[in-house]
mmCIF file of C-alpha atoms in Angstrom:
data_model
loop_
_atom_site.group_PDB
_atom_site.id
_atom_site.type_symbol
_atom_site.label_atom_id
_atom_site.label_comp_id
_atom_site.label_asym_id
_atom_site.label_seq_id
_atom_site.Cartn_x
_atom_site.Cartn_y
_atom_site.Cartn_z
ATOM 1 C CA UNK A 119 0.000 0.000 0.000
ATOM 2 C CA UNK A 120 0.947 3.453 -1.063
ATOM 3 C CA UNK A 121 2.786 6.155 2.190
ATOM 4 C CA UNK A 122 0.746 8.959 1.035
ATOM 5 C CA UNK A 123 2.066 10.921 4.446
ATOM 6 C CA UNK A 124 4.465 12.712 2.535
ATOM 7 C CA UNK A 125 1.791 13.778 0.038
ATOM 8 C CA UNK A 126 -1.137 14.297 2.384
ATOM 9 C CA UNK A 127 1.567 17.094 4.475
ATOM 10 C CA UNK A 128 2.192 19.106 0.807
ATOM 11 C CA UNK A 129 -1.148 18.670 -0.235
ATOM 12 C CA UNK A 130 -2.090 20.239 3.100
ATOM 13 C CA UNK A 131 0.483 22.938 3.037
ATOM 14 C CA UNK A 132 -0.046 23.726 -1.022
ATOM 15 C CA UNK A 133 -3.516 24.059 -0.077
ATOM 16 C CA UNK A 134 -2.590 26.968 2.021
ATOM 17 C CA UNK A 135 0.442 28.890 0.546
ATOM 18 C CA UNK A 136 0.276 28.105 -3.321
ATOM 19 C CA UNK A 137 0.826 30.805 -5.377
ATOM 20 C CA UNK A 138 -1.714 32.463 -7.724
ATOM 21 C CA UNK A 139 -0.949 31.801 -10.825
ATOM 22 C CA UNK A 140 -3.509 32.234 -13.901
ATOM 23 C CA UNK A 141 -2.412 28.933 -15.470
ATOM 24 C CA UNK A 142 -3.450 27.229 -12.236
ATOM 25 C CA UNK A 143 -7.284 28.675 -12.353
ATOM 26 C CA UNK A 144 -9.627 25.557 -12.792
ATOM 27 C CA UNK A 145 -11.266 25.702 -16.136
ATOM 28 C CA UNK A 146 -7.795 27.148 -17.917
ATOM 29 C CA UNK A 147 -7.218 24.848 -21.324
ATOM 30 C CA UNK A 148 -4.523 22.035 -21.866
ATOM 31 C CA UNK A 149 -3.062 24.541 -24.549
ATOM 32 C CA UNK A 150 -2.763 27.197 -21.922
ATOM 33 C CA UNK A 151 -1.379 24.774 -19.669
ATOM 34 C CA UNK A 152 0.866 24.072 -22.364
ATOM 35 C CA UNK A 153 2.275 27.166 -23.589
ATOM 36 C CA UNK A 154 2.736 27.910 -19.800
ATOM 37 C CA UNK A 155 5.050 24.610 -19.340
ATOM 38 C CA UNK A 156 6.984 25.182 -22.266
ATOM 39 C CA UNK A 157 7.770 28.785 -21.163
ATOM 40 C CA UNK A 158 8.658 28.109 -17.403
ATOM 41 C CA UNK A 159 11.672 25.948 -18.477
ATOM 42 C CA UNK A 160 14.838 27.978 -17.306
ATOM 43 C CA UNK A 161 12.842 31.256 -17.288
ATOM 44 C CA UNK A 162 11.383 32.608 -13.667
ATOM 45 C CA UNK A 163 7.594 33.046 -13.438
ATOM 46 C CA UNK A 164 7.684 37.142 -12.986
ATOM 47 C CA UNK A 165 9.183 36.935 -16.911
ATOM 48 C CA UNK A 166 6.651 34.332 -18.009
ATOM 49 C CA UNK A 167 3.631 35.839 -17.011
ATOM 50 C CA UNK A 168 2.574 38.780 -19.182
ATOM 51 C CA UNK A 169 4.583 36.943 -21.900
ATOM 52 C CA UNK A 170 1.804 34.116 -21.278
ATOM 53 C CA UNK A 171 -1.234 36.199 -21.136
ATOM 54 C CA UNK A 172 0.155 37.648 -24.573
ATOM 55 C CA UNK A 173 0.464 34.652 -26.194
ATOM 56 C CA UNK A 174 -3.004 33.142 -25.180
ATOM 57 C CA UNK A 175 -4.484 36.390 -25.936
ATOM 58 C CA UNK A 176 -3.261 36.068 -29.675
ATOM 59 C CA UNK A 177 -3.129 32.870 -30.035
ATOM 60 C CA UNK A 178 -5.968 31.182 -27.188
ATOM 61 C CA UNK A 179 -5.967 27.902 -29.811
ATOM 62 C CA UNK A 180 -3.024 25.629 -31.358
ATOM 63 C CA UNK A 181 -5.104 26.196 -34.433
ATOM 64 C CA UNK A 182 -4.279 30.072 -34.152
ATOM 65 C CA UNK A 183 -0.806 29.582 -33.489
ATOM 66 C CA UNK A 184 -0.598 27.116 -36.625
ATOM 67 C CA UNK A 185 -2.071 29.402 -38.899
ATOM 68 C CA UNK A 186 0.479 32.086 -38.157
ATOM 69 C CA UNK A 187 4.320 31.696 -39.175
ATOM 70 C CA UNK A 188 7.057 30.181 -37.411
ATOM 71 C CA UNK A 189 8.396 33.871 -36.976
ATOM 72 C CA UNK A 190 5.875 35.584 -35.670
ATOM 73 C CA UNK A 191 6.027 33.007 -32.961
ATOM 74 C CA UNK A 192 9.691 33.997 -32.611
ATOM 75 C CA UNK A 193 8.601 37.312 -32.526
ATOM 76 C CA UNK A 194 5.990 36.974 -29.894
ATOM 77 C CA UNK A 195 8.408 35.320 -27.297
ATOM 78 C CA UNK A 196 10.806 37.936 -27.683
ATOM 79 C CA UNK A 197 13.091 38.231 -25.026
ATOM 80 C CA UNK A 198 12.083 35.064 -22.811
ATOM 81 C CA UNK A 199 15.087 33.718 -24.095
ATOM 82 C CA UNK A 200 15.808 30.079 -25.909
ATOM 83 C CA UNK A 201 13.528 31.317 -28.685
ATOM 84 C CA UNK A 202 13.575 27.562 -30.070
ATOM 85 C CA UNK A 203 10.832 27.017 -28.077
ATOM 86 C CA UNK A 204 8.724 29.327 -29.458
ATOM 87 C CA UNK A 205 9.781 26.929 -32.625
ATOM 88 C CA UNK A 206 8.822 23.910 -31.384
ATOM 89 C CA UNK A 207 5.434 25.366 -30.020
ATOM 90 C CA UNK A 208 4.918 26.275 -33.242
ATOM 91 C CA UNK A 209 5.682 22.904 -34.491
ATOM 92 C CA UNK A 210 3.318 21.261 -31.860
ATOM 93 C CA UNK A 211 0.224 23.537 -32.924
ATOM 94 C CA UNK A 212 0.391 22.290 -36.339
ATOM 95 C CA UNK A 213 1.285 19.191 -35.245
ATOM 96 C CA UNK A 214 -2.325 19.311 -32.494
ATOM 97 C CA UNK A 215 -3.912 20.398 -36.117
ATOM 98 C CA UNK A 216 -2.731 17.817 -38.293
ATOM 99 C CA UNK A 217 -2.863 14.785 -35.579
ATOM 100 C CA UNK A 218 -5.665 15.706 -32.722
ATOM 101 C CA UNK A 219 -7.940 18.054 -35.057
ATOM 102 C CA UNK A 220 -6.432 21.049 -33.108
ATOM 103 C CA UNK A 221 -6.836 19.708 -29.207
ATOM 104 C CA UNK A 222 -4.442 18.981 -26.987
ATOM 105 C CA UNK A 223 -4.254 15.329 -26.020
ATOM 106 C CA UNK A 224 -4.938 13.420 -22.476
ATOM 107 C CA UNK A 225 -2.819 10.471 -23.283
ATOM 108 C CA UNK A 226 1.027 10.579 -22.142
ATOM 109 C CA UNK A 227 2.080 8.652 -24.925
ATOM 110 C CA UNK A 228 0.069 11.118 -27.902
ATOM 111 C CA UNK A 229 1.945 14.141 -25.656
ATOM 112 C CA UNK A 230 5.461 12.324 -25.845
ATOM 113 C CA UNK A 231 5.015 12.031 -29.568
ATOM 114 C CA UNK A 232 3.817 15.521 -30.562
ATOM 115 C CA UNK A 233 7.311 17.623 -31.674
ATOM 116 C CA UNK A 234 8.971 19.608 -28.837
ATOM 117 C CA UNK A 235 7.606 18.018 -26.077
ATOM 118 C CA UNK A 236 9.903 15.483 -23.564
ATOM 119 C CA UNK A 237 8.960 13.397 -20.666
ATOM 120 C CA UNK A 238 8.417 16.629 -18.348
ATOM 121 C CA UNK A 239 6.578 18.585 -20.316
ATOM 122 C CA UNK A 240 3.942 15.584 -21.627
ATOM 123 C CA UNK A 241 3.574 14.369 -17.934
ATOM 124 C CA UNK A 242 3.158 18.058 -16.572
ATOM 125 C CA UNK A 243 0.249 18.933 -19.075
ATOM 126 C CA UNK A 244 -1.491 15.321 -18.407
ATOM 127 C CA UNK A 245 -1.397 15.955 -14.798
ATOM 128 C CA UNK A 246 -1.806 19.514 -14.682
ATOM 129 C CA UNK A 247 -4.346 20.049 -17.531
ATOM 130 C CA UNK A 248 -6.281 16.377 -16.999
ATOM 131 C CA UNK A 249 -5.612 15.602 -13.930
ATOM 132 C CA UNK A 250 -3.768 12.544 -14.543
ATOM 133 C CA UNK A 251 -1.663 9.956 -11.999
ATOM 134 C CA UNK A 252 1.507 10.939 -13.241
ATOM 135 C CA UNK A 253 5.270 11.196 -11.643
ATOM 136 C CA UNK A 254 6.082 14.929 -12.778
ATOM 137 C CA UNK A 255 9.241 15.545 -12.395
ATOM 138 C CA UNK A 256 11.592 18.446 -12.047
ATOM 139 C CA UNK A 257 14.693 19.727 -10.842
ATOM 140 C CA UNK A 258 12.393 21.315 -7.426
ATOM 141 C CA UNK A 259 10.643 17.523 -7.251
ATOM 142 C CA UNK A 260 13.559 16.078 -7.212
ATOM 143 C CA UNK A 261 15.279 17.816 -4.507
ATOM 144 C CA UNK A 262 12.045 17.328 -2.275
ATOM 145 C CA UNK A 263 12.522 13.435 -2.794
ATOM 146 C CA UNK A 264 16.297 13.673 -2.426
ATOM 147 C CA UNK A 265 16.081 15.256 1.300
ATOM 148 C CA UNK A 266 12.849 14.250 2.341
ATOM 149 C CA UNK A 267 13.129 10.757 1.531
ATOM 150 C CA UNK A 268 16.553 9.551 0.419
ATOM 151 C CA UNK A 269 18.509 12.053 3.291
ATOM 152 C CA UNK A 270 20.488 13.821 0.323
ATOM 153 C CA UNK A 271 21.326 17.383 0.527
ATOM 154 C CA UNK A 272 20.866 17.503 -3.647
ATOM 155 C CA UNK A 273 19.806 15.264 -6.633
ATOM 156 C CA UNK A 274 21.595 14.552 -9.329
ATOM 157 C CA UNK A 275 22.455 16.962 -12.199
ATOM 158 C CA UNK A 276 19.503 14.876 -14.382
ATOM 159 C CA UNK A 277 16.209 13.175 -13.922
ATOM 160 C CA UNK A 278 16.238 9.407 -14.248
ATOM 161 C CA UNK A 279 13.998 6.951 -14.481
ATOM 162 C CA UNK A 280 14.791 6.387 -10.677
ATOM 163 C CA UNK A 281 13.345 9.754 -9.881
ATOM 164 C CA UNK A 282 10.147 9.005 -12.390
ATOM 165 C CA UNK A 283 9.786 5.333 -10.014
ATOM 166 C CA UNK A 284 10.656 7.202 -6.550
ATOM 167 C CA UNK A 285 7.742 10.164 -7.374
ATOM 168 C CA UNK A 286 5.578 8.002 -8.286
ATOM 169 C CA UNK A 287 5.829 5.951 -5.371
ATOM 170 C CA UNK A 288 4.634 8.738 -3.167
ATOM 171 C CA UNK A 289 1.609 9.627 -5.151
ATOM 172 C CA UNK A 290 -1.780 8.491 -4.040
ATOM 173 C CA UNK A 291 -3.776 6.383 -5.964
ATOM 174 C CA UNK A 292 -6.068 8.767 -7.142
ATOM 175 C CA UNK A 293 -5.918 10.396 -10.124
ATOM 176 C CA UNK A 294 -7.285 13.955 -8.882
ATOM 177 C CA UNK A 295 -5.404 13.624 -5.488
ATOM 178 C CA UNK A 296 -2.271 12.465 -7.192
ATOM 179 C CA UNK A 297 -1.994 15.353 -9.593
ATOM 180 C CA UNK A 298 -2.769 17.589 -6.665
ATOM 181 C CA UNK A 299 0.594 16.543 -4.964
ATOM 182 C CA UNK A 300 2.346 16.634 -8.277
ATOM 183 C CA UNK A 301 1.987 20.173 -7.844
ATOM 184 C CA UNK A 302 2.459 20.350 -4.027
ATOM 185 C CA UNK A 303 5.767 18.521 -4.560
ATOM 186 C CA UNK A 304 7.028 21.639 -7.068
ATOM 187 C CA UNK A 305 5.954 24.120 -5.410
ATOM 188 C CA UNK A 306 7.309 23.286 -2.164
ATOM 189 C CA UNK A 307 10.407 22.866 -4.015
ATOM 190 C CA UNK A 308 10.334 26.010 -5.648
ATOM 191 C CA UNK A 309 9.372 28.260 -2.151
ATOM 192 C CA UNK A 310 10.755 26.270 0.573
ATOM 193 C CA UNK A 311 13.060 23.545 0.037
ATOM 194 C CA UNK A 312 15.281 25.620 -2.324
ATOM 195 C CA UNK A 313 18.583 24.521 -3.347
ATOM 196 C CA UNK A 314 20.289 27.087 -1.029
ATOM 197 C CA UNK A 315 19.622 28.603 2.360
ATOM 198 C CA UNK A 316 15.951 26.019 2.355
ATOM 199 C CA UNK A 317 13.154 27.229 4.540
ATOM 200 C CA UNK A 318 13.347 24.030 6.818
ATOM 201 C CA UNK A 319 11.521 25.718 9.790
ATOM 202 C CA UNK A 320 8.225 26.167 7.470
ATOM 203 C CA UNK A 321 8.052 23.031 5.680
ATOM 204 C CA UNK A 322 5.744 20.778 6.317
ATOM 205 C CA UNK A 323 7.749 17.887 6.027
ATOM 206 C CA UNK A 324 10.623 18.842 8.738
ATOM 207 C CA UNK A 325 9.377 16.386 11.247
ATOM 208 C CA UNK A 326 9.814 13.602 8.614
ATOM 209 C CA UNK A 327 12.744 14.632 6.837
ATOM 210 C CA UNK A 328 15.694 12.119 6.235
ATOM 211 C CA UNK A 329 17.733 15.095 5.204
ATOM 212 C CA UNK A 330 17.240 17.076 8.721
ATOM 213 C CA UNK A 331 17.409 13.331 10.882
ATOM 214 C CA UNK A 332 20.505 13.058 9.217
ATOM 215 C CA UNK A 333 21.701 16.324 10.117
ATOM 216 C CA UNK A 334 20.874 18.213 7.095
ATOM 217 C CA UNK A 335 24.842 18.077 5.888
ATOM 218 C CA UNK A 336 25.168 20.637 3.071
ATOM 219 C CA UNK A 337 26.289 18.890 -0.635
ATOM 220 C CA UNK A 338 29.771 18.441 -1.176
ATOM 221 C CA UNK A 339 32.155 19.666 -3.776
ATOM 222 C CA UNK A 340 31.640 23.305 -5.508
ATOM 223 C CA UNK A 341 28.363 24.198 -6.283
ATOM 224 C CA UNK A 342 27.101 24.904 -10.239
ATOM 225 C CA UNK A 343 26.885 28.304 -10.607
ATOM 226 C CA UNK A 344 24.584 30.174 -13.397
ATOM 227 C CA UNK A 345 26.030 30.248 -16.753
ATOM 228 C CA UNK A 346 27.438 34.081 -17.238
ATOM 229 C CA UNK A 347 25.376 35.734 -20.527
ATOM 230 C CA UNK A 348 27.596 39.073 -20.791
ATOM 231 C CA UNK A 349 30.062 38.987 -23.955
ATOM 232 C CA UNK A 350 28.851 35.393 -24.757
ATOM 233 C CA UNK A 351 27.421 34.254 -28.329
ATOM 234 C CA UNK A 352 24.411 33.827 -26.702
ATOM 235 C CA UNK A 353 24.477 37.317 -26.000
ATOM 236 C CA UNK A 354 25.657 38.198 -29.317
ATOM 237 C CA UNK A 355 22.393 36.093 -31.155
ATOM 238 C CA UNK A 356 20.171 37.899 -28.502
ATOM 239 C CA UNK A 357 21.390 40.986 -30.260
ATOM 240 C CA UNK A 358 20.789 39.325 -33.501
ATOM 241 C CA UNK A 359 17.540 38.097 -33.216
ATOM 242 C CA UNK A 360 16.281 41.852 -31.313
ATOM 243 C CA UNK A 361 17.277 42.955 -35.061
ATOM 244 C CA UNK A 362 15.598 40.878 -36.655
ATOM 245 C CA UNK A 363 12.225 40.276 -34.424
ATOM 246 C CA UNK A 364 11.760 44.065 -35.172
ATOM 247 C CA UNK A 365 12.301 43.388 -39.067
ATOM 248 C CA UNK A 366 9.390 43.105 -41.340
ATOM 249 C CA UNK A 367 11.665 42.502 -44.220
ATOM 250 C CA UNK A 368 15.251 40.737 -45.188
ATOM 251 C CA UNK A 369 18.011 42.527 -43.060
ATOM 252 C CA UNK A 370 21.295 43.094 -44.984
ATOM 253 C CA UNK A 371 24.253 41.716 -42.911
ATOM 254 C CA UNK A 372 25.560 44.746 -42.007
ATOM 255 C CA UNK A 373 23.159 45.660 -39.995
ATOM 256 C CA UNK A 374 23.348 42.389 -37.826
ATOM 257 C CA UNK A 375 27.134 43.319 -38.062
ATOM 258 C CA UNK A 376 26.531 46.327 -36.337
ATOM 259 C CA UNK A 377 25.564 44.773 -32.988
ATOM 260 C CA UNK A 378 28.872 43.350 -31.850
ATOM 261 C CA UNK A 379 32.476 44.259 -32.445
ATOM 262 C CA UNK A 380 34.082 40.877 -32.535
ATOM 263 C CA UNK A 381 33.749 40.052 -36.224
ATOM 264 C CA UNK A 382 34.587 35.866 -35.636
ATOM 265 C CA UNK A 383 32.251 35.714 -32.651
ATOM 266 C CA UNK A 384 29.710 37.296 -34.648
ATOM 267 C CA UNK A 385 30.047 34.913 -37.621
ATOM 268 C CA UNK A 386 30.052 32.263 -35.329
ATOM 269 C CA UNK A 387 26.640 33.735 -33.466
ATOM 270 C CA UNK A 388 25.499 33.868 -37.038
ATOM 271 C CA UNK A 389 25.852 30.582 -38.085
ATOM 272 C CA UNK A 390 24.292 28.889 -34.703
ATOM 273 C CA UNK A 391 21.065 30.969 -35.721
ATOM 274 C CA UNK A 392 20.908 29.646 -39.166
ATOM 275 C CA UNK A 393 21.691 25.980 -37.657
ATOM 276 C CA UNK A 394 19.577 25.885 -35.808
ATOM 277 C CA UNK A 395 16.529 26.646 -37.706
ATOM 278 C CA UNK A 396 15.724 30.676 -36.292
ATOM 279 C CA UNK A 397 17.021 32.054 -38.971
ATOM 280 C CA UNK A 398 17.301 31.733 -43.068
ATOM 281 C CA UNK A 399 19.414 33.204 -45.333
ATOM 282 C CA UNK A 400 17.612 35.078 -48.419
ATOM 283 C CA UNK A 401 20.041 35.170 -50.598
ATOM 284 C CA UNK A 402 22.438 32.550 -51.729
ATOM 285 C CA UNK A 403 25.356 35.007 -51.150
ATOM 286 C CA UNK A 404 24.024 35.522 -47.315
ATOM 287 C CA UNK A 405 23.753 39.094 -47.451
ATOM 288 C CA UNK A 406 20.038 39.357 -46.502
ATOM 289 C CA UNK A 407 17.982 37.437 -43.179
ATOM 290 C CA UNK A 408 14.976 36.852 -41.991
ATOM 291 C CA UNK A 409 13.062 34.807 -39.215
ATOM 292 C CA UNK A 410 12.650 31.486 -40.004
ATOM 293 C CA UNK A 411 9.426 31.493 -41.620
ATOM 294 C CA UNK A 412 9.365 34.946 -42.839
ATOM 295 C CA UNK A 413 10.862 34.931 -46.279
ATOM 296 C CA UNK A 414 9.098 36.427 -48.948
ATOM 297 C CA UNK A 415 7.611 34.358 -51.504
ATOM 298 C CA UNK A 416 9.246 34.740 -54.860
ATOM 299 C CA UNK A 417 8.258 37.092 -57.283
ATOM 300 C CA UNK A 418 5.812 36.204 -59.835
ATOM 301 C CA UNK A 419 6.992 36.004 -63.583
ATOM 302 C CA UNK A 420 5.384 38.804 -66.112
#
């Protein structure tokens, strides 16, 4: 028989502290739920918010999104960063179209198989949009199971298919109450047992902690720290892609010149656009780009 303690105490403190959030309002769509889950990955939810609301207000259906182009999705995510997901939402609208009539699937394995969308994401929309009995995990459910349960100060740097068997185990058998700690689990990962300087006195699991019985040693080793963005090509295609978001047109290359000094980095910034997929080259020569998606259609023979 399932230990639902753990569950029952977040379930009981989520109940109580959760945060508003407008993709969390009952009656919000799976595509809403969506969207929302594909722009929380590495971005904090004060960025993703009004970028949401945005997005749902142009685009409240992955038939709306599909009928639009690839770049005015890039365009509409604009600085949220890692604009290939804005891509590979793209992709999954016309994908919803082509495959589900234009609704967003309950069934994990039609989610794992749409484009764009991994074992996180397809598990967080089944739960979180359906209510389904799901392990959802992420990097704040994981360390939650790695103190709580296993007495570890950290998990490890990726999800397994340990972690998928070790969440699940703590879920209760049903589907509406499982889904509800799904999202107890995250969030108490996200407010309270943070990866530094955790809230142990407020959480409701500090009685039943292996981490604290165990003394609640701190990891070992040097920490990760955030990957720097100043002076890095990622910097330099942010430039870029500012250019050419506010574009309605090809952009010669010396204008994307223009936004860094370092002539090889920005080559190099260049060509990781046009890999992968964000940007196109009009011409054969390269002197003109656009947004993927946004090249004008050739002219028409007199």
């Amino acid at each position: 028989m399932t230990d639902t303690t753990v569950a029952d105490a977040c379930i009981e403190w989520y109940d109580r502290n959760a945060r508003d959030l407008p993709w969390r309002v009952p009656g919000t769509s799976a595509w809403a739920v969506l969207v929302s889950e594909v722009m929380l990955q590495q971005t904090p939810v004060v960025r993703v918010e009004p970028a949401w609301r945005s997005w749902l207000t142009r685009w409240p259906t992955p038939a709306a999104l599909a009928a639009d182009t690839p770049a005015e999705a890039i365009r509409m995510w604009g600085r949220l960063g890692y604009p290939r997901r804005a891509m590979r939402l793209h992709a999954c609208a016309v994908a919803l179209v082509e495959r589900h009539g234009g609704e967003v699937p309950d069934d994990l394995d039609a989610l794992l198989a749409l484009p764009g969308i991994g074992t996180y994401t397809a598990r967080a929309v089944a739960t979180f949009a359906y209510g389904r009995r799901h392990p959802v995990v992420d990097t704040n459910v994981r360390r939650v199971v790695a103190r709580a349960v296993n007495g570890l100060p950290d998990a490890g740097p990726t999800t397994t298919a340990a972690d998928l068997v070790e969440t699940a185990a703590l879920l209760p058998a049903d589907d509406a109450r499982a889904a509800r700690a799904s999202i107890a689990f995250m969030e108490l990962g996200a407010l309270l047992c943070v990866a530094r300087s955790p809230r142990c006195a407020d959480c409701p699991l500090v009685a039943r902690c292996a981490w604290r019985a165990a003394g609640a040693v701190p990891a070992q080793g040097p920490s990760r720290r955030p990957q720097g963005y100043a002076g890095t090509d990622r910097q330099v295609r942010g430039l870029m892609m500012a250019v050419l978001r506010e574009a309605h047109g090809p952009v010669p290359r010396p204008r994307l010149d223009a936004v860094w000094p370092d002539e090889v980095q920005r080559a190099r910034a260049l060509a990781a656009l046009v890999t992968d997929g964000l940007v196109e080259p009009v011409t054969d020569d390269a002197t003109h780009f656009v947004l993927a998606g946004d090249r004008p259609p050739p002219a028409t023979p007199v």
